[in-house]
Short mmCIF file of C-alpha atoms in Angstrom, two decimals:
data_model
loop_
_atom_site.label_atom_id
_atom_site.label_comp_id
_atom_site.label_asym_id
_atom_site.label_seq_id
_atom_site.Cartn_x
_atom_site.Cartn_y
_atom_site.Cartn_z
CA MET F 1392 101.70 156.99 30.19
CA SER F 1393 97.55 156.68 31.46
CA ALA F 1394 96.19 155.38 34.72
CA PRO F 1395 95.56 151.45 34.35
CA LEU F 1396 91.93 150.82 33.35
CA ARG F 1397 90.84 149.35 36.57
CA ILE F 1398 87.68 146.23 36.05
CA LEU F 1399 86.06 145.03 38.73
CA LEU F 1400 85.41 140.94 38.29
CA SER F 1401 84.98 138.20 39.59
CA ASP F 1402 87.73 135.10 39.82
CA ALA F 1403 86.07 132.56 37.81
CA ALA F 1404 85.31 135.50 35.33
CA ARG F 1405 89.03 136.75 35.46
CA GLU F 1406 90.14 133.08 34.84
CA CYS F 1407 87.97 132.73 31.47
CA LEU F 1408 88.50 136.41 29.49
CA GLY F 1409 91.50 137.43 31.29
CA PRO F 1410 92.76 137.05 27.49
CA ARG F 1411 90.13 137.82 25.83
CA ILE F 1412 90.02 141.36 27.97
CA ALA F 1413 93.94 141.97 27.10
CA ALA F 1414 93.15 141.50 23.69
CA ALA F 1415 90.43 143.89 23.49
CA LEU F 1416 93.00 146.69 25.39
CA GLY F 1417 95.98 146.08 23.65
CA PRO F 1418 98.82 148.20 25.06
CA ARG F 1419 96.36 150.06 27.17
CA PRO F 1420 97.48 149.30 30.71
CA PHE F 1421 94.73 147.19 33.10
CA GLU F 1422 94.36 145.65 36.23
CA LEU F 1423 91.56 142.78 37.31
CA LEU F 1424 90.23 143.30 40.60
CA SER F 1425 88.76 140.37 42.17
CA ILE F 1426 84.94 140.56 43.51
CA ASN F 1427 85.63 137.48 45.14
CA ALA F 1428 88.58 139.22 47.75
CA LEU F 1429 85.72 140.86 49.43
CA ALA F 1430 84.15 138.88 50.80
CA THR F 1431 86.61 138.36 53.35
CA SER F 1432 88.32 141.83 53.31
CA PRO F 1433 86.60 144.86 54.47
CA ILE F 1434 86.02 147.70 51.82
CA ALA F 1435 88.47 150.08 52.99
CA ASP F 1436 91.43 147.19 52.92
CA ALA F 1437 90.47 145.54 49.65
CA ILE F 1438 88.77 147.44 46.39
CA THR F 1439 87.91 151.17 47.29
CA ASP F 1440 87.49 152.28 43.14
CA ALA F 1441 87.10 150.36 39.58
CA ASP F 1442 85.88 151.69 36.50
CA ILE F 1443 84.07 148.99 35.24
CA ALA F 1444 82.23 146.15 37.17
CA PHE F 1445 81.29 143.58 35.42
CA VAL F 1446 78.51 141.32 37.88
CA SER F 1447 78.63 137.32 36.49
CA ARG F 1448 76.23 134.86 37.84
CA ASP F 1449 78.96 133.55 40.08
CA VAL F 1450 78.89 136.73 42.08
CA THR F 1451 75.72 136.52 42.79
CA GLY F 1452 74.76 132.64 43.45
CA ARG F 1453 71.95 132.33 45.17
CA SER F 1454 70.91 135.43 46.95
CA THR F 1455 67.99 137.18 45.55
CA LYS F 1456 67.16 140.56 45.16
CA HIS F 1457 65.36 140.58 48.68
CA GLU F 1458 67.68 138.30 50.39
CA LEU F 1459 71.78 139.11 49.78
CA ALA F 1460 74.71 136.65 51.04
CA PRO F 1461 77.59 139.05 52.89
CA ALA F 1462 79.55 138.74 49.66
CA LEU F 1463 77.04 140.30 47.49
CA GLN F 1464 76.06 142.98 50.11
CA ALA F 1465 79.77 143.34 50.36
CA CYS F 1466 80.23 143.68 46.12
CA TYR F 1467 77.34 145.72 45.98
CA ASP F 1468 78.62 148.31 48.73
CA THR F 1469 81.77 148.49 46.80
CA LEU F 1470 79.96 149.45 43.21
CA ARG F 1471 77.88 152.13 45.50
CA HIS F 1472 81.34 153.94 46.93
CA ALA F 1473 83.42 153.24 43.68
CA PRO F 1474 83.82 157.28 42.94
CA SER F 1475 84.68 156.13 38.77
CA LEU F 1476 82.34 153.75 38.27
CA ARG F 1477 81.73 154.39 35.08
CA TRP F 1478 79.62 150.94 33.88
CA VAL F 1479 78.45 147.79 35.15
CA HIS F 1480 77.67 144.70 33.39
CA ILE F 1481 75.41 141.88 34.49
CA HIS F 1482 74.47 139.29 33.95
CA SER F 1483 71.38 139.39 34.46
CA ALA F 1484 68.25 140.74 31.49
CA GLY F 1485 66.99 142.82 34.11
CA ALA F 1486 68.12 145.57 35.89
CA ASP F 1487 65.61 145.97 38.79
CA ARG F 1488 67.81 145.24 41.43
CA PRO F 1489 68.09 148.32 43.92
CA VAL F 1490 71.66 148.55 43.33
CA TYR F 1491 71.18 149.67 39.80
CA GLY F 1492 69.00 152.10 40.03
CA ASP F 1493 71.21 153.82 42.49
CA LEU F 1494 74.10 153.77 40.57
CA GLN F 1495 72.08 154.75 37.50
CA ALA F 1496 71.29 157.38 39.76
CA ARG F 1497 74.78 158.92 39.47
CA GLY F 1498 75.39 158.01 35.63
CA VAL F 1499 76.90 155.20 36.11
CA ALA F 1500 75.66 153.27 33.03
CA ILE F 1501 74.28 150.07 33.27
CA THR F 1502 73.99 146.87 30.60
CA THR F 1503 72.35 144.18 31.26
CA SER F 1504 73.06 140.41 28.81
CA SER F 1505 69.18 140.92 27.63
CA GLY F 1506 68.87 138.07 25.21
CA THR F 1507 71.60 135.81 26.31
CA ASN F 1508 69.04 133.51 27.78
CA ALA F 1509 65.90 133.70 25.77
CA ALA F 1510 66.10 130.72 24.28
CA VAL F 1511 66.28 128.34 27.61
CA VAL F 1512 63.99 130.25 29.92
CA ALA F 1513 61.39 130.09 26.52
CA GLN F 1514 62.11 126.07 26.28
CA THR F 1515 61.63 126.28 30.98
CA ALA F 1516 58.10 128.19 29.82
CA ILE F 1517 57.24 125.99 27.17
CA ALA F 1518 57.82 122.86 30.02
CA GLY F 1519 56.05 124.34 32.06
CA LEU F 1520 52.95 124.56 29.82
CA LEU F 1521 53.45 120.96 28.49
CA ALA F 1522 53.88 119.86 32.28
CA LEU F 1523 49.89 121.91 33.05
CA ALA F 1524 48.67 120.84 30.01
CA ARG F 1525 48.87 117.22 30.21
CA ARG F 1526 48.27 117.30 34.28
CA PHE F 1527 51.96 116.07 35.06
CA PRO F 1528 51.08 117.73 38.73
CA GLN F 1529 48.12 115.10 39.18
CA LEU F 1530 50.19 112.39 37.89
CA MET F 1531 53.52 112.87 39.67
CA ALA F 1532 50.86 113.04 42.41
CA ALA F 1533 49.09 109.76 41.86
CA GLN F 1534 53.01 108.06 41.00
CA ARG F 1535 54.18 109.01 44.71
CA SER F 1536 50.51 107.43 46.13
CA HIS F 1537 51.19 104.76 44.65
CA THR F 1538 48.01 105.03 42.05
CA TRP F 1539 47.20 104.03 38.56
CA ALA F 1540 45.52 107.06 37.26
CA PRO F 1541 44.56 107.62 33.12
CA LEU F 1542 43.61 111.15 32.72
CA ILE F 1543 39.93 109.89 32.05
CA ASP F 1544 37.01 110.67 33.74
CA SER F 1545 35.08 108.00 34.55
CA ASN F 1546 32.61 108.08 31.24
CA GLY F 1547 36.51 107.08 29.73
CA ILE F 1548 36.29 111.70 28.32
CA ALA F 1549 39.19 112.54 28.05
CA LEU F 1550 40.58 115.20 31.14
CA THR F 1551 43.09 116.68 28.65
CA ARG F 1552 42.52 119.08 25.75
CA ASP F 1553 44.34 119.68 22.83
CA LEU F 1554 46.77 122.26 22.43
CA ASP F 1555 46.38 122.97 18.59
CA GLY F 1556 43.75 125.48 18.24
CA GLN F 1557 44.39 126.95 21.60
CA THR F 1558 45.60 130.52 22.29
CA ALA F 1559 47.89 132.36 24.09
CA VAL F 1560 48.12 135.64 25.34
CA VAL F 1561 52.52 136.50 25.69
CA ILE F 1562 52.61 139.60 27.25
CA CYS F 1563 56.17 141.99 25.98
CA TRP F 1564 57.85 140.43 22.89
CA GLY F 1565 61.67 141.15 24.04
CA PRO F 1566 64.44 138.22 22.67
CA ILE F 1567 62.47 135.59 25.47
CA GLY F 1568 59.07 136.07 24.49
CA GLN F 1569 59.63 135.60 20.81
CA GLN F 1570 61.47 133.06 21.15
CA ILE F 1571 58.52 131.33 23.62
CA GLY F 1572 56.08 132.72 19.97
CA ARG F 1573 58.28 130.65 17.35
CA LEU F 1574 57.80 127.38 19.77
CA LEU F 1575 54.19 128.15 20.67
CA THR F 1576 53.91 128.29 16.76
CA ALA F 1577 55.62 124.77 16.79
CA LEU F 1578 52.92 123.11 19.24
CA GLY F 1579 49.48 124.92 17.30
CA LEU F 1580 49.15 127.69 18.82
CA ARG F 1581 47.47 131.09 17.98
CA THR F 1582 49.28 133.83 20.05
CA VAL F 1583 47.78 137.45 20.08
CA VAL F 1584 50.99 139.44 22.09
CA VAL F 1585 50.38 142.51 24.03
CA ARG F 1586 53.06 145.20 24.52
CA ARG F 1587 53.69 149.00 24.37
CA SER F 1588 53.23 149.51 20.66
CA ALA F 1589 50.57 148.17 18.38
CA THR F 1590 52.48 147.18 15.14
CA ALA F 1591 51.81 143.67 13.83
CA VAL F 1592 53.99 141.17 13.87
CA ASP F 1593 54.73 138.13 11.45
CA GLY F 1594 53.70 134.68 12.50
CA VAL F 1595 51.72 136.57 15.74
CA HIS F 1596 47.57 136.46 15.15
CA GLN F 1597 47.03 139.45 16.59
CA VAL F 1598 48.98 142.49 19.15
CA VAL F 1599 48.03 144.86 20.76
CA GLY F 1600 49.43 147.91 23.30
CA PHE F 1601 48.87 147.77 26.97
CA GLU F 1602 46.10 149.57 27.29
CA ALA F 1603 43.86 147.08 24.89
CA MET F 1604 45.49 143.85 27.18
CA ASP F 1605 41.58 143.84 28.81
CA GLU F 1606 40.61 142.77 25.11
CA VAL F 1607 42.40 140.27 24.69
CA LEU F 1608 42.10 138.50 28.19
CA PRO F 1609 39.14 136.63 27.73
CA LYS F 1610 40.69 134.80 24.93
CA ALA F 1611 43.65 133.16 26.71
CA ASP F 1612 43.73 130.09 27.18
CA TRP F 1613 47.58 130.50 28.21
CA LEU F 1614 48.73 133.90 30.15
CA ILE F 1615 52.18 133.55 29.72
CA LEU F 1616 54.56 136.60 31.02
CA ALA F 1617 57.45 137.40 29.88
CA CYS F 1618 58.56 141.10 30.53
CA PRO F 1619 60.71 143.09 32.21
CA LEU F 1620 59.84 144.97 35.04
CA THR F 1621 58.40 148.42 34.54
CA ASP F 1622 56.05 150.81 36.08
CA ILE F 1623 53.58 149.54 33.05
CA THR F 1624 53.73 145.77 34.72
CA ARG F 1625 54.32 145.88 38.20
CA SER F 1626 51.37 144.53 39.10
CA LEU F 1627 50.04 144.31 35.99
CA ILE F 1628 47.76 140.93 36.55
CA ASP F 1629 46.17 141.59 39.52
CA ARG F 1630 41.95 140.98 40.81
CA ARG F 1631 40.38 142.67 37.94
CA ALA F 1632 42.77 141.49 35.08
CA LEU F 1633 42.90 137.51 36.46
CA ALA F 1634 38.63 138.00 35.99
CA LEU F 1635 39.17 138.58 32.53
CA LEU F 1636 40.56 135.23 31.80
CA PRO F 1637 37.90 132.46 30.49
CA PRO F 1638 36.96 129.44 32.96
CA GLY F 1639 40.10 126.91 32.25
CA ALA F 1640 42.84 129.82 31.84
CA GLN F 1641 46.03 128.91 32.96
CA LEU F 1642 49.49 130.90 33.90
CA ILE F 1643 52.91 130.97 33.14
CA ASN F 1644 55.36 133.76 34.45
CA VAL F 1645 59.28 133.48 33.40
CA ALA F 1646 59.18 137.19 34.12
CA ARG F 1647 59.29 138.70 37.88
CA GLY F 1648 57.11 137.85 40.09
CA GLU F 1649 55.94 141.63 40.70
CA VAL F 1650 53.75 141.90 37.39
CA VAL F 1651 51.25 139.99 39.67
CA ASN F 1652 50.03 140.28 42.86
CA GLU F 1653 50.68 137.65 44.64
CA ALA F 1654 47.22 137.34 46.64
CA ASP F 1655 45.41 137.66 44.13
CA LEU F 1656 46.99 135.14 42.03
CA ILE F 1657 46.40 132.81 45.00
CA SER F 1658 42.50 133.34 46.14
CA ALA F 1659 41.94 131.98 42.01
CA LEU F 1660 43.95 129.24 41.63
CA GLN F 1661 42.16 128.06 45.41
CA SER F 1662 38.95 129.71 43.75
CA GLY F 1663 39.75 126.86 40.80
CA GLN F 1664 39.03 130.76 38.45
CA LEU F 1665 42.28 130.14 37.75
CA ALA F 1666 42.98 126.47 36.60
CA GLY F 1667 46.61 126.48 37.12
CA ALA F 1668 49.86 127.90 36.92
CA PHE F 1669 53.47 127.44 36.74
CA LEU F 1670 55.84 129.89 38.52
CA ASP F 1671 59.08 130.67 39.04
CA VAL F 1672 59.27 133.84 40.68
CA PHE F 1673 58.02 135.56 42.91
CA ALA F 1674 56.76 138.86 45.24
CA HIS F 1675 59.31 137.96 47.81
CA GLU F 1676 61.98 135.44 46.64
CA PRO F 1677 63.63 133.20 48.25
CA LEU F 1678 59.67 132.41 48.77
CA PRO F 1679 57.97 131.99 52.43
CA VAL F 1680 58.17 128.50 53.66
CA GLU F 1681 54.69 129.43 54.66
CA SER F 1682 53.37 131.01 51.42
CA PRO F 1683 50.12 128.47 49.88
CA LEU F 1684 51.79 128.30 46.65
CA TRP F 1685 54.04 125.14 47.75
CA ASP F 1686 51.37 122.71 48.00
CA LEU F 1687 48.06 124.35 45.64
CA PRO F 1688 47.58 120.86 43.58
CA ASN F 1689 47.17 122.90 39.66
CA VAL F 1690 50.75 124.75 40.47
CA ILE F 1691 54.52 124.25 39.87
CA VAL F 1692 56.95 126.05 41.36
CA THR F 1693 60.80 126.37 40.74
CA PRO F 1694 62.92 128.92 42.25
CA HIS F 1695 63.33 131.59 39.44
CA THR F 1696 66.14 128.84 37.79
CA ALA F 1697 64.03 129.17 34.79
CA GLY F 1698 67.74 131.04 32.78
CA HIS F 1699 69.71 128.10 34.19
CA SER F 1700 71.80 126.72 32.58
CA ASP F 1701 75.98 125.80 31.58
CA GLY F 1702 76.18 127.45 28.41
CA HIS F 1703 75.33 131.53 29.88
CA PHE F 1704 78.04 132.02 31.70
CA GLU F 1705 80.15 131.92 28.17
CA ARG F 1706 77.50 133.95 26.36
CA VAL F 1707 77.34 136.61 29.33
CA ALA F 1708 81.22 136.05 29.31
CA GLN F 1709 81.33 137.31 25.34
CA ALA F 1710 78.16 139.98 25.55
CA PHE F 1711 80.67 141.65 28.09
CA VAL F 1712 84.47 141.23 25.91
CA ASP F 1713 81.77 143.00 22.57
CA ASN F 1714 80.69 145.49 24.67
CA LEU F 1715 83.93 146.36 25.99
CA MET F 1716 84.98 146.98 22.54
CA ARG F 1717 82.19 149.00 22.26
CA TRP F 1718 83.04 151.38 25.09
CA LEU F 1719 86.81 151.50 24.01
CA ALA F 1720 85.40 153.04 20.64
CA SER F 1721 83.06 155.48 22.08
CA GLN F 1722 80.33 153.36 21.25
CA PRO F 1723 76.95 152.89 21.77
CA LEU F 1724 76.92 150.36 25.14
CA LEU F 1725 74.54 146.95 23.93
CA ASN F 1726 71.28 146.75 26.28
CA ARG F 1727 71.84 149.94 28.38
CA VAL F 1728 70.02 150.43 30.76
CA LEU F 1729 67.56 153.89 30.30
#
């Protein structure tokens, strides 16, 4: 009989997926190892090896890639030191935490859950856009001060613009970008896409490659970042790029904080060069308490929560099971990081 297949996962994931994993494996022996045990036991006394690991949202919890809780650090240490580890599936759409690069470098397959939260992230991005377009930060500040402040100037002229006919430049056209594009169209905005290939996309007004981004930034009433963090996108939006945006332009970032030069962004927001921003991601997370972004009146800050919803765990869990079936059949894994 072959050695049991060892799968490392959380207790919550084991409860949810145990029967599905058993059905997928059939007569093959397996062990479900508890990630949660790592939080209370030294690595040498707990789990020293696994063949597969499933890192679900409950494992990362409120940790960020910059600041790790001890339990998550123990998990990462175990992954780094597991000699038989061959594949890790993660709950997020991106795999830019250092541990995954380290594992890839030694030949471990890394797969993401890209697409499982695309609709939710897109809805959050559009909620941020609508809140800025309708000046909700200004209205909520007036509410807190008990001030009746309709969105009109002293001459009775409206301070807000119709969204219909405005232009949104969307950086990248993956699952999240596509969902954002669908909602933008429903709101009557023109959509321009920046991505690796300038191949035309149905329902999109214009598509350009990254090399032509400067040509479309002057058209952007809204610059929406929905891209992974790569060598191309790191610090993509800096002082020079922000200066190309037209007066009144606003920025939505549901990608990664490092896509934007944060010091340049703060300067543009403080000077009024950029009219506003909805930011769910930051160069360092949690966002430091001393960051000016917390208090800028034209900024909405959320704590990297754009993709959170009660249905996400099940969608990620099923994505893992689907990939497990492929792994067992020696088929290419979906959403493998290359």
